Amino acid sequence: ISRYGGADPDNAPLHELGGKQWQTTRRKIRDNLHDTAAELLALYAKREATAGITIAHDPAAQAALAAEFPFATTPDQQTAIDAVLADLARPQPMDRIICGDVGFGKTEVAVRAIHAAASAGYQVALIAPTTLLAEQHYHNLQDRFANHPLTIDSLSRFKSAADAKRAIERLKAGGTDLIIGTHRLLQKDIQFKNLGLVIIDEEQRFGVRHKEKLKSLRSDTNLLTLTATPIPRTLAMTLYGDLDISVIDELPPGRKPIETYHQSESEMYRVYQFLERQLEEGRQAYVVFPMIEESEEESMRTLDEGFRRYSEHFAHRKIVRVHGKMKPDEKDEAMRSFVSGEAQILLATTVIEVGVNVPNASVMVIEGANRFGLSQLHQLRGRVGRGASQSYCILVTGKDLGEDAKRRIAIMVETNDGFVIAEEDMRLRGFGEIDGTR
């Protein structure tokens, strides 16, 4: 309706259109919905009629893997794991989405699926939207499977051309059990010997054309999709009605809710004082600056000015910065310094929005918070609160805020519930096109 409601020259609401205009508009809406529904039904029917790769898991091996998990699984998490393992054992291809809030343990669901597929002799591809997230998965999964005979490889821009070529050859020959990378894994030169499972992390971060390539996998490949955009259960069933869904909406035990505060930029000295107290206790902090879409140069000046400011106030601390214009090896070195604890403060743009996991980081300062959307703010806040310590998120803005910005900030201060935030974000921003590219 929103797509066709403004079709007439005066952008009149549907109920104000004349009889002929209304009939034309209603026909367009009906035809559009019919085409979308038909596509979804055809895809679902094809998947149900397709003979997929059946992957049966070994209960004893899964129990041993579960025993190595350092946390207790939540009921939602266990339900999702059970559903995924049951899907893999069916004769039809799996197509399940795991929808959960940031830090709620979706990756562990993927771990159990990877183990089941690799143990049965099949290859697994894990596709992430950014190199940073792909590399983090690579290192984390190497640790997680340290006691298991899985051969894990990665394909990203951090690899030299020679290393990438060798990785592609190993994959084609069947020498790799799990390959982790970005959309590079969707290119034509990538061939698998025995692909049994594809895992897509943060699918909402891929472009529409990448999603079309991912969709082409759905008819005959076991597919598991992870999304940290917390979609309310009923809405998720509407948006993802052509596939199976598991929702994880329980905070893992032992985690403390993040405390969120709003602070005026005219009183930044209070933020600096609070930050120093946290650093004195051995904690680390993120400081995020907005990417200003109209001007990359202005964005860089904002980050450079912030680096100067924080360097003055925290001259005795090691500060590193990360942004999209850095060379890959420079960005990698800065992140390594922060992850290892060598650097206490990381200044960044939204390049760290997803994937970064540093349990010792207890403070997230978001400057210019009014320039971020609700989903971005929630994703950024989710970078802290991953350890046992109390964590904090400080939203810094100027005094002159529009009504929408005030509402976004108020929602962030009021709740940590990503599902509530997603509903409010939907109310403020509306939907994108179901069948288009916007």
Coordinates of C-alpha atoms in Angstrom, one line a residue:
I1 CA 0.0 0.0 0.0
S2 CA 2.8 2.4 0.9
R3 CA 4.4 1.7 -2.5
Y4 CA 1.4 2.5 -4.6
G5 CA -0.5 4.9 -2.3
G6 CA 1.3 7.9 -3.7
A7 CA 0.8 6.9 -7.4
D8 CA -1.4 9.9 -8.3
P9 CA 0.1 13.4 -8.9
D10 CA -1.3 14.8 -5.6
N11 CA 0.0 11.9 -3.5
A12 CA -3.5 11.5 -2.1
P13 CA -4.1 8.8 0.5
L14 CA -5.8 5.7 -0.8
H15 CA -9.1 6.5 0.8
E16 CA -9.2 9.8 -1.0
L17 CA -8.7 8.5 -4.5
G18 CA -11.5 8.6 -7.0
G19 CA -13.3 5.5 -8.2
K20 CA -11.3 4.8 -11.3
Q21 CA -8.0 5.6 -9.6
W22 CA -8.9 3.5 -6.6
Q23 CA -9.7 0.5 -8.9
T24 CA -6.4 0.9 -10.7
T25 CA -4.4 1.2 -7.5
R26 CA -6.2 -1.7 -5.8
R27 CA -5.5 -3.9 -8.9
K28 CA -1.8 -2.9 -8.7
I29 CA -1.6 -3.8 -5.0
R30 CA -3.4 -7.1 -5.6
D31 CA -1.2 -8.1 -8.5
N32 CA 2.0 -7.1 -6.6
L33 CA 1.0 -9.1 -3.5
H34 CA -0.1 -12.1 -5.7
D35 CA 3.3 -12.1 -7.5
T36 CA 5.2 -12.0 -4.2
A37 CA 3.0 -14.7 -2.6
A38 CA 3.3 -16.9 -5.7
E39 CA 7.1 -16.6 -5.7
L40 CA 7.3 -17.5 -2.0
L41 CA 4.9 -20.5 -2.4
A42 CA 6.8 -21.7 -5.4
L43 CA 10.1 -21.5 -3.6
Y44 CA 8.7 -23.3 -0.5
A45 CA 7.0 -26.0 -2.7
K46 CA 10.2 -26.6 -4.6
R47 CA 12.2 -26.9 -1.4
E48 CA 9.7 -29.4 0.1
A49 CA 9.8 -31.5 -3.1
T50 CA 13.5 -31.5 -3.4
A51 CA 15.7 -34.3 -2.2
G52 CA 18.2 -32.6 0.1
I53 CA 21.3 -33.8 1.8
T54 CA 20.4 -35.7 4.9
I55 CA 22.8 -35.2 7.8
A56 CA 22.3 -37.3 10.9
H57 CA 24.2 -36.3 14.0
D58 CA 25.9 -38.4 16.6
P59 CA 24.3 -37.7 20.0
A60 CA 27.4 -38.7 21.9
A61 CA 29.6 -36.4 19.8
Q62 CA 27.1 -33.5 20.2
A63 CA 27.0 -34.1 24.0
A64 CA 30.8 -33.9 24.1
L65 CA 30.8 -30.7 22.1
A66 CA 28.1 -29.2 24.4
A67 CA 30.1 -30.1 27.5
E68 CA 32.9 -27.8 26.2
F69 CA 30.6 -24.8 25.9
P70 CA 31.6 -22.5 28.8
F71 CA 28.0 -21.2 29.3
A72 CA 24.7 -22.8 30.1
T73 CA 22.4 -22.8 27.1
T74 CA 19.1 -20.9 27.5
P75 CA 15.9 -22.8 26.8
D76 CA 15.4 -20.8 23.6
Q77 CA 18.9 -21.6 22.5
Q78 CA 18.5 -25.3 23.2
T79 CA 15.2 -25.3 21.3
A80 CA 16.9 -23.8 18.3
I81 CA 19.8 -26.3 18.4
D82 CA 17.3 -29.2 18.6
A83 CA 15.3 -27.8 15.7
V84 CA 18.4 -27.3 13.5
L85 CA 19.7 -30.8 14.1
A86 CA 16.2 -32.2 13.4
D87 CA 16.1 -30.2 10.1
L88 CA 19.4 -31.5 9.0
A89 CA 18.2 -35.1 9.5
R90 CA 15.1 -34.5 7.2
P91 CA 15.2 -35.6 3.6
Q92 CA 14.3 -32.1 2.5
P93 CA 16.9 -29.2 2.5
M94 CA 16.9 -27.2 5.7
D95 CA 16.0 -23.5 5.5
R96 CA 15.9 -22.0 9.0
I97 CA 16.6 -18.6 10.3
I98 CA 17.8 -18.0 13.9
C99 CA 16.6 -14.6 14.9
G100 CA 17.9 -13.3 18.2
D101 CA 19.2 -10.2 20.0
V102 CA 22.9 -9.2 20.1
G103 CA 24.9 -11.5 22.4
F104 CA 22.1 -14.1 22.9
G105 CA 24.2 -17.0 21.6
K106 CA 23.2 -17.6 18.0
T107 CA 26.7 -18.6 17.0
E108 CA 26.6 -21.6 19.3
V109 CA 23.6 -22.8 17.4
A110 CA 25.7 -22.6 14.2
V111 CA 28.6 -24.5 16.0
R112 CA 26.4 -27.5 16.6
A113 CA 25.2 -27.5 13.0
I114 CA 28.8 -27.2 11.7
H115 CA 29.9 -30.1 13.9
A116 CA 27.1 -32.3 12.7
A117 CA 27.7 -31.6 9.0
A118 CA 31.5 -31.9 9.2
S119 CA 31.3 -35.1 11.2
A120 CA 29.1 -36.6 8.5
G121 CA 31.7 -35.8 5.9
Y122 CA 30.2 -32.7 4.4
Q123 CA 31.7 -29.3 3.8
V124 CA 30.3 -26.1 5.5
A125 CA 30.5 -22.5 4.2
L126 CA 30.0 -19.6 6.7
I127 CA 29.3 -16.3 4.9
A128 CA 29.6 -13.0 6.8
P129 CA 28.9 -9.5 5.5
T130 CA 32.2 -7.9 6.5
T131 CA 35.9 -9.1 6.5
L132 CA 36.2 -8.1 10.2
L133 CA 33.3 -10.3 11.2
A134 CA 34.5 -13.2 9.0
E135 CA 38.0 -13.0 10.6
Q136 CA 36.5 -13.0 14.1
H137 CA 34.4 -16.0 13.3
Y138 CA 37.5 -17.7 11.9
H139 CA 39.5 -17.2 15.1
N140 CA 36.6 -17.9 17.4
L141 CA 35.7 -21.2 15.7
Q142 CA 39.3 -22.3 15.6
D143 CA 39.2 -22.0 19.4
R144 CA 35.8 -23.6 19.7
F145 CA 36.8 -26.7 17.6
A146 CA 40.3 -26.9 19.0
N147 CA 39.6 -30.4 20.4
H148 CA 37.9 -31.7 17.2
P149 CA 39.4 -32.8 13.9
L150 CA 37.9 -30.1 11.7
T151 CA 40.0 -28.4 9.0
I152 CA 39.0 -24.7 9.0
D153 CA 40.1 -22.1 6.4
S154 CA 39.2 -18.5 5.6
L155 CA 38.9 -16.5 2.5
S156 CA 39.2 -12.7 2.9
R157 CA 41.1 -9.7 1.8
F158 CA 43.6 -10.3 4.6
K159 CA 44.9 -13.3 2.6
S160 CA 47.5 -12.8 -0.1
A161 CA 46.6 -13.9 -3.6
A162 CA 48.8 -17.0 -3.3
D163 CA 47.2 -18.0 0.0
A164 CA 43.7 -17.4 -1.4
K165 CA 44.5 -19.5 -4.4
R166 CA 45.7 -22.4 -2.2
A167 CA 42.6 -22.1 0.0
I168 CA 40.3 -22.3 -3.1
E169 CA 42.2 -25.4 -4.3
R170 CA 42.0 -27.1 -0.9
L171 CA 38.2 -26.4 -0.9
K172 CA 37.7 -27.9 -4.3
A173 CA 39.8 -31.0 -3.4
G174 CA 37.8 -31.5 -0.2
G175 CA 40.7 -30.7 2.1
T176 CA 38.6 -28.1 4.0
D177 CA 35.7 -28.9 6.3
L178 CA 34.7 -25.3 7.1
I179 CA 35.4 -22.3 5.0
I180 CA 34.6 -18.8 6.4
G181 CA 34.5 -15.7 4.3
T182 CA 32.5 -12.8 2.9
H183 CA 30.4 -12.7 -0.3
R184 CA 33.7 -13.7 -2.0
L185 CA 32.4 -17.2 -1.3
L186 CA 29.5 -16.6 -3.7
Q187 CA 31.8 -16.0 -6.7
K188 CA 32.0 -18.4 -9.7
D189 CA 35.5 -19.6 -9.1
I190 CA 34.6 -21.1 -5.7
Q191 CA 33.9 -24.8 -6.0
F192 CA 33.1 -27.3 -3.3
K193 CA 33.7 -31.0 -3.4
N194 CA 30.9 -32.0 -1.0
L195 CA 29.0 -28.9 0.3
G196 CA 26.3 -29.9 2.8
L197 CA 25.6 -26.7 4.8
V198 CA 25.7 -23.0 4.2
I199 CA 25.5 -20.6 7.1
I200 CA 24.7 -16.9 6.5
D201 CA 25.5 -14.5 9.3
E202 CA 23.7 -11.1 9.5
E203 CA 21.9 -11.6 6.2
Q204 CA 20.2 -8.2 6.6
R205 CA 23.6 -6.6 6.1
F206 CA 24.0 -8.0 2.6
G207 CA 22.9 -6.0 -0.4
V208 CA 19.8 -7.0 -2.4
R209 CA 21.8 -8.5 -5.2
H210 CA 23.9 -10.6 -2.8
K211 CA 20.7 -11.8 -1.2
E212 CA 19.4 -12.9 -4.7
K213 CA 22.5 -15.1 -5.0
L214 CA 22.0 -16.4 -1.4
K215 CA 18.3 -17.1 -2.3
S216 CA 19.4 -19.3 -5.2
L217 CA 21.0 -21.7 -2.7
R218 CA 17.7 -22.2 -0.9
S219 CA 16.2 -24.8 -3.2
D220 CA 18.7 -27.6 -2.7
T221 CA 21.2 -26.7 0.0
N222 CA 20.9 -26.9 3.8
L223 CA 20.8 -23.3 4.7
L224 CA 21.0 -21.7 8.2
T225 CA 20.6 -18.0 8.5
L226 CA 21.5 -15.9 11.6
T227 CA 20.3 -12.4 12.2
A228 CA 20.9 -10.1 15.1
T229 CA 18.1 -7.8 14.1
P230 CA 15.6 -8.9 16.7
I231 CA 12.3 -9.2 14.8
P232 CA 9.2 -9.8 16.9
R233 CA 7.9 -13.3 16.5
T234 CA 4.7 -12.5 14.6
L235 CA 6.4 -10.0 12.3
A236 CA 9.2 -12.5 11.7
M237 CA 6.6 -15.1 10.6
T238 CA 5.3 -12.6 8.1
L239 CA 8.6 -11.5 6.7
Y240 CA 10.1 -15.0 6.7
G241 CA 6.9 -17.0 6.0
D242 CA 8.7 -19.1 3.4
L243 CA 11.2 -20.6 5.8
D244 CA 11.4 -22.0 9.3
I245 CA 12.2 -19.7 12.2
S246 CA 13.7 -20.0 15.7
V247 CA 13.6 -17.0 17.9
I248 CA 16.1 -16.6 20.8
D249 CA 14.9 -13.8 23.2
E250 CA 16.5 -14.8 26.5
L251 CA 19.6 -13.1 27.9
P252 CA 22.3 -15.8 28.8
P253 CA 22.6 -16.5 32.5
G254 CA 25.2 -14.4 34.3
R255 CA 24.9 -11.4 32.0
K256 CA 24.0 -8.1 33.5
P257 CA 21.7 -5.7 31.5
I258 CA 23.6 -2.8 30.1
E259 CA 22.9 0.5 31.7
T260 CA 22.3 3.3 29.2
Y261 CA 22.5 7.0 29.8
H262 CA 22.0 10.2 27.7
Q263 CA 24.6 12.9 28.1
S264 CA 24.9 16.4 26.5
E265 CA 28.1 17.0 24.5
S266 CA 28.4 20.3 26.4
E267 CA 29.2 18.2 29.6
M268 CA 31.7 15.8 28.1
Y269 CA 34.0 16.2 31.1
R270 CA 31.6 14.0 33.0
V271 CA 32.0 11.3 30.3
Y272 CA 35.8 11.6 30.5
Q273 CA 35.7 11.2 34.3
F274 CA 33.5 8.2 34.2
L275 CA 35.6 6.6 31.5
E276 CA 38.8 7.1 33.5
R277 CA 37.2 5.4 36.5
Q278 CA 36.4 2.4 34.3
L279 CA 39.8 2.3 32.8
E280 CA 41.4 2.4 36.3
E281 CA 39.5 -0.8 37.1
G282 CA 41.2 -2.5 34.1
R283 CA 38.3 -2.2 31.7
Q284 CA 38.3 -1.0 28.1
A285 CA 36.1 1.3 26.1
Y286 CA 34.7 1.9 22.6
V287 CA 34.1 5.4 21.3
V288 CA 32.0 5.5 18.1
F289 CA 31.6 8.4 15.7
P290 CA 28.9 8.7 13.0
M291 CA 29.7 8.2 9.4
I292 CA 28.4 11.4 7.8
E293 CA 27.0 10.1 4.5
E294 CA 27.1 13.5 2.7
S295 CA 30.9 13.8 3.2
E296 CA 33.5 11.2 3.8
E297 CA 36.0 14.0 4.4
E298 CA 33.8 15.4 7.1
S299 CA 33.5 12.0 8.6
M300 CA 37.3 11.6 8.7
R301 CA 37.6 15.1 10.3
T302 CA 35.1 14.1 13.0
L303 CA 37.1 11.0 13.8
D304 CA 40.4 12.9 13.7
E305 CA 39.1 15.6 15.9
G306 CA 37.8 12.9 18.4
F307 CA 41.2 11.2 18.3
R308 CA 42.9 14.6 19.2
R309 CA 40.4 15.2 22.0
Y310 CA 40.7 11.8 23.6
S311 CA 44.5 11.8 23.2
E312 CA 44.6 15.0 25.2
H313 CA 42.3 13.7 28.0
F314 CA 43.8 10.2 28.1
A315 CA 47.4 11.0 27.3
H316 CA 48.5 8.1 29.6
R317 CA 46.4 5.6 27.8
K318 CA 46.9 3.7 24.5
I319 CA 44.3 4.7 22.0
V320 CA 43.7 3.1 18.6
R321 CA 41.3 4.0 15.8
V322 CA 39.5 2.0 13.1
H323 CA 37.7 3.3 10.0
G324 CA 36.8 2.1 6.6
K325 CA 39.6 4.0 4.8
M326 CA 42.4 2.2 6.6
K327 CA 44.5 -0.4 4.9
P328 CA 43.4 -3.9 5.9
D329 CA 46.6 -4.7 7.7
E330 CA 46.5 -1.4 9.6
K331 CA 42.9 -2.1 10.7
D332 CA 43.8 -5.6 11.7
E333 CA 46.7 -4.4 13.8
A334 CA 44.5 -1.8 15.6
M335 CA 41.9 -4.4 16.4
R336 CA 44.5 -6.9 17.5
S337 CA 45.9 -4.3 19.9
F338 CA 42.4 -3.7 21.4
V339 CA 41.3 -7.3 21.6
S340 CA 44.6 -8.3 23.3
G341 CA 44.1 -5.5 25.9
E342 CA 47.2 -3.6 24.9
A343 CA 45.0 -0.6 23.9
Q344 CA 42.5 0.7 26.4
I345 CA 40.3 2.8 24.1
L346 CA 39.1 2.1 20.5
L347 CA 37.9 5.0 18.5
A348 CA 35.9 3.9 15.4
T349 CA 33.1 4.5 12.9
T350 CA 30.3 2.0 12.5
V351 CA 32.8 -0.5 11.0
I352 CA 32.6 -2.2 14.5
E353 CA 28.8 -2.4 14.5
V354 CA 28.7 -6.2 14.2
G355 CA 31.0 -9.0 15.2
V356 CA 33.5 -7.5 17.5
N357 CA 33.6 -9.4 20.8
V358 CA 35.8 -8.1 23.6
P359 CA 34.4 -9.3 27.0
N360 CA 36.7 -6.8 28.9
A361 CA 35.2 -3.8 27.2
S362 CA 32.6 -2.3 29.5
V363 CA 31.8 1.1 28.1
M364 CA 30.4 2.1 24.7
V365 CA 30.4 5.9 24.1
I366 CA 28.4 6.9 21.0
E367 CA 29.0 10.5 20.0
G368 CA 26.5 12.1 17.8
A369 CA 24.0 9.4 18.8
N370 CA 21.2 11.3 17.2
R371 CA 22.7 10.6 13.8
F372 CA 22.3 6.9 14.2
G373 CA 19.1 4.8 13.7
L374 CA 17.7 2.7 16.5
S375 CA 18.9 -0.6 15.1
Q376 CA 22.4 0.8 14.7
L377 CA 22.4 2.1 18.3
H378 CA 21.2 -1.2 19.6
Q379 CA 23.8 -3.1 17.6
L380 CA 26.6 -0.8 18.8
R381 CA 25.5 -1.2 22.4
G382 CA 25.6 -4.9 22.0
R383 CA 29.4 -4.7 21.6
V384 CA 29.6 -4.4 25.4
G385 CA 27.9 -6.4 28.1
R386 CA 29.7 -9.6 27.0
G387 CA 31.6 -10.3 30.2
A388 CA 30.5 -10.6 33.8
S389 CA 31.2 -7.0 34.7
Q390 CA 28.5 -4.3 34.7
S391 CA 28.6 -2.5 31.3
Y392 CA 27.5 0.9 30.2
C393 CA 26.4 2.7 27.1
I394 CA 26.6 6.6 26.9
L395 CA 24.7 8.3 24.2
V396 CA 26.1 11.8 23.5
T397 CA 24.1 14.4 21.6
G398 CA 23.8 18.2 21.2
K399 CA 20.9 19.9 22.9
D400 CA 18.8 20.6 19.8
L401 CA 17.2 17.3 18.9
G402 CA 14.3 16.6 16.6
E403 CA 11.3 14.7 17.9
D404 CA 12.3 11.4 16.2
A405 CA 15.8 11.7 17.6
K406 CA 14.5 12.4 21.1
R407 CA 12.2 9.3 20.8
R408 CA 15.1 7.1 19.7
I409 CA 17.3 8.2 22.5
A410 CA 14.5 7.8 25.0
I411 CA 13.8 4.2 23.8
M412 CA 17.5 3.3 24.1
V413 CA 17.6 4.6 27.7
E414 CA 14.3 2.9 28.7
T415 CA 15.0 -0.7 27.4
N416 CA 17.6 -3.2 26.4
D417 CA 14.9 -5.4 24.8
G418 CA 15.9 -5.6 21.1
F419 CA 12.4 -6.8 20.2
V420 CA 10.8 -3.7 21.6
I421 CA 13.4 -1.6 19.9
A422 CA 12.8 -3.3 16.6
E423 CA 9.0 -2.6 16.8
E424 CA 9.7 1.1 17.6
D425 CA 12.2 1.3 14.7
M426 CA 9.7 -0.2 12.4
R427 CA 7.1 2.4 13.6
L428 CA 9.5 5.3 13.0
R429 CA 11.1 4.2 9.7
G430 CA 8.5 2.0 8.0
F431 CA 9.4 -1.0 5.8
G432 CA 11.6 -1.4 2.8
E433 CA 10.3 -2.9 -0.4
I434 CA 9.4 -6.6 -0.2
D435 CA 10.2 -7.3 -3.8
G436 CA 12.4 -4.4 -4.8
T437 CA 15.9 -3.0 -4.1
R438 CA 15.0 -0.2 -1.7

